[in-house]
Short mmCIF file of N, CA and C in Angstrom, two decimals:
data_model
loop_
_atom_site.label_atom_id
_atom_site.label_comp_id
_atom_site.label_asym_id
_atom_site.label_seq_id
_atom_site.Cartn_x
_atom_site.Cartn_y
_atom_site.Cartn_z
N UNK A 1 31.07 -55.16 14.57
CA UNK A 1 31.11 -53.98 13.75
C UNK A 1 29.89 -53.14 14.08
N UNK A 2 29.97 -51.77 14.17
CA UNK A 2 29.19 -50.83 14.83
C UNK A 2 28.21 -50.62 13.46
N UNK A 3 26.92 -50.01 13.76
CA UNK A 3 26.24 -50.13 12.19
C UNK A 3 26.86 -48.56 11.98
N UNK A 4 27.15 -47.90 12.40
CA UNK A 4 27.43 -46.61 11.06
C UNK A 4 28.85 -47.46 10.74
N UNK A 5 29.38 -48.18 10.69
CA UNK A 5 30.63 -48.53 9.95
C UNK A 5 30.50 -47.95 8.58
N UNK A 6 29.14 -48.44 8.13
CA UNK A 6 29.06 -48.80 6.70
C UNK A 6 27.71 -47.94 6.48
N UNK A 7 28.07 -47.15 5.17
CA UNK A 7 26.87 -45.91 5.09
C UNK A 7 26.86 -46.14 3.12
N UNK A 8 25.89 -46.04 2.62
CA UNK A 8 25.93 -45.51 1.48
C UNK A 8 25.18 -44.18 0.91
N UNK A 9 26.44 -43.19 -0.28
CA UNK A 9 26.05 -42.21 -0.87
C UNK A 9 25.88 -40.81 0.11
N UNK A 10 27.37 -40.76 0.92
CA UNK A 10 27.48 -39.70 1.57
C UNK A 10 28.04 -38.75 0.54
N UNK A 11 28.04 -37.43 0.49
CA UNK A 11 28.28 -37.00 -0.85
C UNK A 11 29.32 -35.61 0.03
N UNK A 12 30.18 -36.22 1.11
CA UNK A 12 31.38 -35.46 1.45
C UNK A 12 32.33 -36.07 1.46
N UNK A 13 32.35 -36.79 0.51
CA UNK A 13 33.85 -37.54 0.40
C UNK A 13 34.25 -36.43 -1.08
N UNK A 14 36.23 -36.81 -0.41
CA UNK A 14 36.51 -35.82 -1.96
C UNK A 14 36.69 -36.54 -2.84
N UNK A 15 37.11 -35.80 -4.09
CA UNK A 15 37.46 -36.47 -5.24
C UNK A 15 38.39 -37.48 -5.98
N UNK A 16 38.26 -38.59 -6.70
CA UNK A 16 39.49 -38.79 -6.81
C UNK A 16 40.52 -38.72 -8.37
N UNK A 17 41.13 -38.04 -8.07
CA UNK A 17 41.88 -37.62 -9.56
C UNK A 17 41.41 -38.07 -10.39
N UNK A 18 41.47 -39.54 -11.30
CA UNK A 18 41.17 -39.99 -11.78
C UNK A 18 40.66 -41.39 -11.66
N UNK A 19 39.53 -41.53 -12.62
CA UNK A 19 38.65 -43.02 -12.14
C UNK A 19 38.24 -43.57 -13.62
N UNK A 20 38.63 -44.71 -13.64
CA UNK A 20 38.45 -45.67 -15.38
C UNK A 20 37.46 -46.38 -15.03
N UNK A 21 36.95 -46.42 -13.41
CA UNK A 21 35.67 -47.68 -13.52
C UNK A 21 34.65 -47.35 -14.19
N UNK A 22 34.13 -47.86 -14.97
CA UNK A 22 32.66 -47.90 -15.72
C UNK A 22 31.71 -48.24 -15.42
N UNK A 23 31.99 -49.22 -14.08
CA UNK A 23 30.33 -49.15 -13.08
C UNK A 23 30.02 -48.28 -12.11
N UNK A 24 28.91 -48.01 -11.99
CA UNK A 24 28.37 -47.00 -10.85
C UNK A 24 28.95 -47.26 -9.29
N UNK A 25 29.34 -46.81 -8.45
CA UNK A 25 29.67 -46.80 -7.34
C UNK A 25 29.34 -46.44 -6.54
N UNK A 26 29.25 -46.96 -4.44
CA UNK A 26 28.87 -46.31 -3.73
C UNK A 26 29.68 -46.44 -2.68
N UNK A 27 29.29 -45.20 -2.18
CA UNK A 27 29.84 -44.62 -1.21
C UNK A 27 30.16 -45.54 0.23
N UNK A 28 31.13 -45.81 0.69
CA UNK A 28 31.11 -46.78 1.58
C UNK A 28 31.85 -46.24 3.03
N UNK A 29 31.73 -46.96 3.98
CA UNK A 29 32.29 -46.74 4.79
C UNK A 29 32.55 -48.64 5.78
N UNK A 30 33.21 -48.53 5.20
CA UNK A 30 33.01 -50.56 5.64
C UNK A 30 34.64 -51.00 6.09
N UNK A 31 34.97 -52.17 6.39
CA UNK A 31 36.53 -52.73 6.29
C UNK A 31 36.68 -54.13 5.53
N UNK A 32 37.77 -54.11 5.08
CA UNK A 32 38.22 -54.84 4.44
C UNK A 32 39.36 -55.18 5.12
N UNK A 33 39.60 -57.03 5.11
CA UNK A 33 40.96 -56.93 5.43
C UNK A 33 41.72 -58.08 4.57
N UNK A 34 43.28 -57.56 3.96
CA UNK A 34 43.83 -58.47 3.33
C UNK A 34 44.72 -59.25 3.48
N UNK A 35 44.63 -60.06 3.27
CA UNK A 35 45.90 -61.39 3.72
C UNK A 35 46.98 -61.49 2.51
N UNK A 36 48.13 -60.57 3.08
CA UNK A 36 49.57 -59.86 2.45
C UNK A 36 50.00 -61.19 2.53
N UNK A 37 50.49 -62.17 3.35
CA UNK A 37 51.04 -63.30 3.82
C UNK A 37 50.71 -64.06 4.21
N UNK A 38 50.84 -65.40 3.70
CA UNK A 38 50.19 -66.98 4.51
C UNK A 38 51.11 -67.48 4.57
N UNK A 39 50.89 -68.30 6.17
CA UNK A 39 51.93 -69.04 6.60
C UNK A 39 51.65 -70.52 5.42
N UNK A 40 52.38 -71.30 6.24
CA UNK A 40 52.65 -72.73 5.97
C UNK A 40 51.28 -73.13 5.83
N UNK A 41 50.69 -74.15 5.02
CA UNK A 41 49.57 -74.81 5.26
C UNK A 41 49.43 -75.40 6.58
N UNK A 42 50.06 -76.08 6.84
CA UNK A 42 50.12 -76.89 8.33
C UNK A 42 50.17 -76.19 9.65
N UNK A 43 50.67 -74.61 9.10
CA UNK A 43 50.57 -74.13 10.51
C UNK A 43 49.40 -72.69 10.85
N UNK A 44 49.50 -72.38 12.13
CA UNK A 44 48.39 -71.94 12.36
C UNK A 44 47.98 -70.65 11.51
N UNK A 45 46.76 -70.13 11.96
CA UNK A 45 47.07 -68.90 11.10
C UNK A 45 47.36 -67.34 11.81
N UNK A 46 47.83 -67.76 12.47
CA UNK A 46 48.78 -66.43 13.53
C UNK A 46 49.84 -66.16 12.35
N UNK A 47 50.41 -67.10 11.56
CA UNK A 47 51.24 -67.07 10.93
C UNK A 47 51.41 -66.46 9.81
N UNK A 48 49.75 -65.89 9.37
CA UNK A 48 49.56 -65.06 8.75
C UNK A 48 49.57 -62.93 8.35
N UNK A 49 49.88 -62.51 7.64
CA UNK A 49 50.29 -61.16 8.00
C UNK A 49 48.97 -60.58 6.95
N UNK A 50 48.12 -60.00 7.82
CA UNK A 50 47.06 -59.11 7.67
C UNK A 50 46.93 -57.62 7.21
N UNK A 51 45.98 -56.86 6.37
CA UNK A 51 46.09 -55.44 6.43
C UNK A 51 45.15 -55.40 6.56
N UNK A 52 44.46 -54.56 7.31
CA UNK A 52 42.88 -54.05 8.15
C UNK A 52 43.04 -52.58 7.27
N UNK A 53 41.97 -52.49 6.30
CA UNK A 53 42.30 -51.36 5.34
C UNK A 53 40.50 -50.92 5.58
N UNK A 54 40.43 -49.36 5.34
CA UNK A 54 39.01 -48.99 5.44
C UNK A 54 38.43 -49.01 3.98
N UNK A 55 37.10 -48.89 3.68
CA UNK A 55 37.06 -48.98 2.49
C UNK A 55 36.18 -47.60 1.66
N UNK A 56 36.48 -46.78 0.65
CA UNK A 56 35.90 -45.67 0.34
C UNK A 56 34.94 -45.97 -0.56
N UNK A 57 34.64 -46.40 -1.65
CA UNK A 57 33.67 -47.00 -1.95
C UNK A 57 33.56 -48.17 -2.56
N UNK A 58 32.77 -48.64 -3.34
CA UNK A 58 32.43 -49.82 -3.79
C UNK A 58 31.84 -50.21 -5.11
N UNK A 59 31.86 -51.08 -5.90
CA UNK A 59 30.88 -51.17 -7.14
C UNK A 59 31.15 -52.66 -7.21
N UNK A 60 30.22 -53.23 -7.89
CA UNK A 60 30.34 -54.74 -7.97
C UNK A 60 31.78 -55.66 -8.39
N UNK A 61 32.36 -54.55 -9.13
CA UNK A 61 33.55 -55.18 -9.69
C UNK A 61 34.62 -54.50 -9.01
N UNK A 62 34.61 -53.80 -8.11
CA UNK A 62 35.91 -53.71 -6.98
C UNK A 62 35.58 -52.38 -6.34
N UNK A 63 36.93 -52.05 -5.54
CA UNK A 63 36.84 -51.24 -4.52
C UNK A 63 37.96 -50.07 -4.25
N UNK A 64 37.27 -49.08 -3.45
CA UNK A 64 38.47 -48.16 -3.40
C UNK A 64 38.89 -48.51 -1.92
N UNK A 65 40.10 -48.80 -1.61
CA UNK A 65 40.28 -48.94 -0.27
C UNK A 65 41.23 -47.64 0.50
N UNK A 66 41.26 -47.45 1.59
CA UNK A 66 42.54 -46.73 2.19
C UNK A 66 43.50 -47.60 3.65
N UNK A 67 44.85 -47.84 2.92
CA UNK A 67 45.61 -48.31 3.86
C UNK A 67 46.37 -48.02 4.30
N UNK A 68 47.44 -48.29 5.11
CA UNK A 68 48.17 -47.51 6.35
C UNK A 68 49.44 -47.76 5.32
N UNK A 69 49.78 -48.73 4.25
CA UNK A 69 50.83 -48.81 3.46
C UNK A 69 50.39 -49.38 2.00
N UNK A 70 51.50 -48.73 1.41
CA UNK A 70 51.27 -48.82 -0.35
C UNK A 70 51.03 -50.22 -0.94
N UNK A 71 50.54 -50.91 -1.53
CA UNK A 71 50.15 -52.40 -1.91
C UNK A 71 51.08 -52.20 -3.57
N UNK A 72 51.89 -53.33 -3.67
CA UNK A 72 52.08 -53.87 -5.24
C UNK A 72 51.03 -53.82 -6.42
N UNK A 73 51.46 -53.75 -7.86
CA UNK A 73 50.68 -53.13 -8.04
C UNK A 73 50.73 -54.35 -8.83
N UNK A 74 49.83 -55.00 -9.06
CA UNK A 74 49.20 -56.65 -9.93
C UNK A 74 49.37 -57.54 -9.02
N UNK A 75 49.24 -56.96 -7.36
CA UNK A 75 49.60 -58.26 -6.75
C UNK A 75 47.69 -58.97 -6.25
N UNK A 76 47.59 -60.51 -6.70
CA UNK A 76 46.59 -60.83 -6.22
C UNK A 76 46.63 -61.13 -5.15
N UNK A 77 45.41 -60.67 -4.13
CA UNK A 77 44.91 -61.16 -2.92
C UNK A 77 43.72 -61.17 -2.37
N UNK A 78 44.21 -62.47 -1.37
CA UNK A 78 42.46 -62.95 -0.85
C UNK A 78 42.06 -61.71 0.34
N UNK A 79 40.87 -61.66 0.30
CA UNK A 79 40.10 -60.32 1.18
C UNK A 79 39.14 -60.95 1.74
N UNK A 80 38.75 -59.79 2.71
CA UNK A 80 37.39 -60.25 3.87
C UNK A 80 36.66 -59.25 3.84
N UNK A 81 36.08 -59.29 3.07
CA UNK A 81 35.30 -57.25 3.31
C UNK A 81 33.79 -57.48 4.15
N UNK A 82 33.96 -56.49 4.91
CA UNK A 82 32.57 -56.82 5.98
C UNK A 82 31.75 -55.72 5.81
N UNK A 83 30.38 -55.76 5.56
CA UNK A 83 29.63 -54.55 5.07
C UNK A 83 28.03 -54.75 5.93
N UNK A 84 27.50 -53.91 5.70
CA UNK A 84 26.21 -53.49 6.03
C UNK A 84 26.18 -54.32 6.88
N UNK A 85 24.57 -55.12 6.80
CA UNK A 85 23.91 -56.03 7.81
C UNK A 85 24.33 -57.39 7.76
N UNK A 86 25.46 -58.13 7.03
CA UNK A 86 25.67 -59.21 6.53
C UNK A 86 26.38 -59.71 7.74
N UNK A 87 26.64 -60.56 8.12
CA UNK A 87 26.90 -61.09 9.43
C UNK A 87 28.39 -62.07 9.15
N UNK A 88 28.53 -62.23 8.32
CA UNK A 88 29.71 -62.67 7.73
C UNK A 88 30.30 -62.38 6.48
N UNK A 89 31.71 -61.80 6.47
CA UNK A 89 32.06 -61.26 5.77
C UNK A 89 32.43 -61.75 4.45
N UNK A 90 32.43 -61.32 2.94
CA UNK A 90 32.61 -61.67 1.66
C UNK A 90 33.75 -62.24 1.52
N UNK A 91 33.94 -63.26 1.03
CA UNK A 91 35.32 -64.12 1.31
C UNK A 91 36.07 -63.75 -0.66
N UNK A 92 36.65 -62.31 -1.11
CA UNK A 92 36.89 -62.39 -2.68
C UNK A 92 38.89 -62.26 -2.35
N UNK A 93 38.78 -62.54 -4.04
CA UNK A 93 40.12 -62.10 -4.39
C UNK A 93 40.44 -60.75 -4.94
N UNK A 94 41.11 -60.47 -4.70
CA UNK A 94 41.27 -58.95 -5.13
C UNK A 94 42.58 -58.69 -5.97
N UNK A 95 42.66 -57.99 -6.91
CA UNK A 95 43.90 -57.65 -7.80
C UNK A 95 44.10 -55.83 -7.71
N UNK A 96 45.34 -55.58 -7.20
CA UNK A 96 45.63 -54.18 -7.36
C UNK A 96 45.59 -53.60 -8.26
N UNK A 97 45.41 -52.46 -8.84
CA UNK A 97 45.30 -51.89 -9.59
C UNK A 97 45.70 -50.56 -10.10
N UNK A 98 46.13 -49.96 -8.40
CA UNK A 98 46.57 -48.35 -8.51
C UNK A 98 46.72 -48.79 -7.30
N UNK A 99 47.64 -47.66 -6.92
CA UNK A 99 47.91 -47.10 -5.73
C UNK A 99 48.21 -46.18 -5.67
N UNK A 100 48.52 -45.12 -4.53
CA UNK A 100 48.57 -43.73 -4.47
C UNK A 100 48.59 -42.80 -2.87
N UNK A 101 49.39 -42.00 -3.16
CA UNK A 101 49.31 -41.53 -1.76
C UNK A 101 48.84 -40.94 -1.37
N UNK A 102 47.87 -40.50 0.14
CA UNK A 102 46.89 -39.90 0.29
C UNK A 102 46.86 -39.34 1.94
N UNK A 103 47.09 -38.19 2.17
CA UNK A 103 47.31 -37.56 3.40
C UNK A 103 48.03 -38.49 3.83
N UNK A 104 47.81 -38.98 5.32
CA UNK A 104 48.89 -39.81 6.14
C UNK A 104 48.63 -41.64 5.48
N UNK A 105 47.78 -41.58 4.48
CA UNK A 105 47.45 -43.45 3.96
C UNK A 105 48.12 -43.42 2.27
N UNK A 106 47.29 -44.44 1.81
CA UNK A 106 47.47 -44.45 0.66
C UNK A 106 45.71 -44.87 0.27
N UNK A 107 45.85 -44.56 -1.04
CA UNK A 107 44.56 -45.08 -1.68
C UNK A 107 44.32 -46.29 -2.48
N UNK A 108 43.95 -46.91 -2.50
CA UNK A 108 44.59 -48.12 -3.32
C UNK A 108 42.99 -48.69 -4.02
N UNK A 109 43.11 -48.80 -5.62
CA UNK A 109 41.83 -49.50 -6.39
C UNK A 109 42.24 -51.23 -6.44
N UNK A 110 41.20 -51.97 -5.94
CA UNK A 110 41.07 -53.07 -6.16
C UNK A 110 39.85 -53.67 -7.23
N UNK A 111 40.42 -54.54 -8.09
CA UNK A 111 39.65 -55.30 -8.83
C UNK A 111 39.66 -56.44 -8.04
N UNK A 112 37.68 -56.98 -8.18
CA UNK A 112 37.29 -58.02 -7.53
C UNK A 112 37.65 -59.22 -8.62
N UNK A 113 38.66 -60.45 -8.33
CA UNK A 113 38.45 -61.32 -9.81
C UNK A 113 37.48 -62.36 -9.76
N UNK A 114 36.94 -62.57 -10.65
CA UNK A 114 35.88 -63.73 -10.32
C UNK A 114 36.75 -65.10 -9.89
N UNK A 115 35.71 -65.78 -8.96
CA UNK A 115 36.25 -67.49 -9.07
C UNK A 115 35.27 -68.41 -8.08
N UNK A 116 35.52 -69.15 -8.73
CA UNK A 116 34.39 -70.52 -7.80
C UNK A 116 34.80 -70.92 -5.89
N UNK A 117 36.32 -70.11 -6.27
CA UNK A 117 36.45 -70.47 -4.42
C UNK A 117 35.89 -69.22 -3.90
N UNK A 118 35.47 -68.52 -4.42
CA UNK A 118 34.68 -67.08 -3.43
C UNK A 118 34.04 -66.73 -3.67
N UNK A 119 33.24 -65.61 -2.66
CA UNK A 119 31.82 -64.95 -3.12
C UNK A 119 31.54 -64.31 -4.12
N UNK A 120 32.15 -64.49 -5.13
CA UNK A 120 31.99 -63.30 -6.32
C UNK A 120 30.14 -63.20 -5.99
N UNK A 121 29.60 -63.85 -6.50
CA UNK A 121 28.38 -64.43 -6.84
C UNK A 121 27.38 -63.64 -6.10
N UNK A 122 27.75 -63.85 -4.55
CA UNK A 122 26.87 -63.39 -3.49
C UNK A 122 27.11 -61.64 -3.14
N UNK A 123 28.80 -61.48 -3.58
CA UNK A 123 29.12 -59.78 -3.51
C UNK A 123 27.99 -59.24 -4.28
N UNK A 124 28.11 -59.41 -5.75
CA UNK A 124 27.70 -58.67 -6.82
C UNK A 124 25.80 -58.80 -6.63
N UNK A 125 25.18 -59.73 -6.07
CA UNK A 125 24.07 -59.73 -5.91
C UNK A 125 23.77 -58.57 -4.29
N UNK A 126 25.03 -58.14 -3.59
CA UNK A 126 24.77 -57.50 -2.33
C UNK A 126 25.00 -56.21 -2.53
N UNK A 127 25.46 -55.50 -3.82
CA UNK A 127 26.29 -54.61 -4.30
C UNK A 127 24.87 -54.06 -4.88
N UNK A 128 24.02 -55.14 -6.16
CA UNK A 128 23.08 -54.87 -6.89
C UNK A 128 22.08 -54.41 -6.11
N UNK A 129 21.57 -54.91 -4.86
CA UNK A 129 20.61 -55.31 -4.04
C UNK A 129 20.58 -53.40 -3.05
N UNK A 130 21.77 -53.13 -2.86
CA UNK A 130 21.94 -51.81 -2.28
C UNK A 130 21.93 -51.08 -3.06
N UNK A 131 22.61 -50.70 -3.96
CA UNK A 131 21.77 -49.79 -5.42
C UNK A 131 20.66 -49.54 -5.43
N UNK A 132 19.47 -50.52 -5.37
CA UNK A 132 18.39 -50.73 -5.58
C UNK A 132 17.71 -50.07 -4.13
N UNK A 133 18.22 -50.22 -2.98
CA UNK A 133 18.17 -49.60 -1.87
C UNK A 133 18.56 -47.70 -1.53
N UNK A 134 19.48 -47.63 -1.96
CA UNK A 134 20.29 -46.03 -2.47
C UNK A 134 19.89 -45.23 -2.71
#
């Protein structure tokens, strides 16, 4: 990943209609990618069906993403979001929340859910930590 991937608090991004998050947010430019489909346990993970989605911004408790197709809307899924200087990417779950269409993508809000099999822990301390940086 190239370092301008990921920028915070560019202030030419547009607007978005409406926004219910109540935490502060930043400006991102990062990827995320979600795993729509898992194969079999036993088999490899080619077998898996991926979305490589960009991401618009960020706040500890989820994300605005843009993808090439519309996502379900309460559907949970596991994510890889790769940001700044971190060398390996945040292993969370994500729950849809909106979706929406947007020039040739869609826009789509994800809620991060907490849980002991993923980074909640280490996101929200990398989220806090750049704020503080911002």
């Amino acid at each position: 990943m190239a370092e301008n991937d990921y920028s915070f608090g560019t202030g030419n991004e547009p607007q978005v209609d409406q926004d219910n998050r109540t935490s502060y947010r930043l400006t991102a430019r990062a990827r995320a990618i979600l795993e729509l489909e898992s194969g079999e346990p036993d088999q490899t993970s080619s077998d898996n069906r991926d979305l490589v989605c960009g991401i618009r911004d960020i706040s500890a408790g989820g994300l605005c993403l843009t993808t090439p197709e519309p996502l379900s809307l309460d559907a949970l899924l596991p994510a890889r979001v790769f940001l700044g200087n971190h060398r390996e990417p945040f292993l969370l779950m994500v729950e849809v929340v909106w979706c929406r269409p947007h020039e040739q993508a869609f826009l789509v809000g994800v809620r991060i859910i907490e849980s002991d099999d993923t980074a909640y822990v280490e996101w929200v301390e990398a989220v806090a930590l750049a704020m503080e940086q911002g």
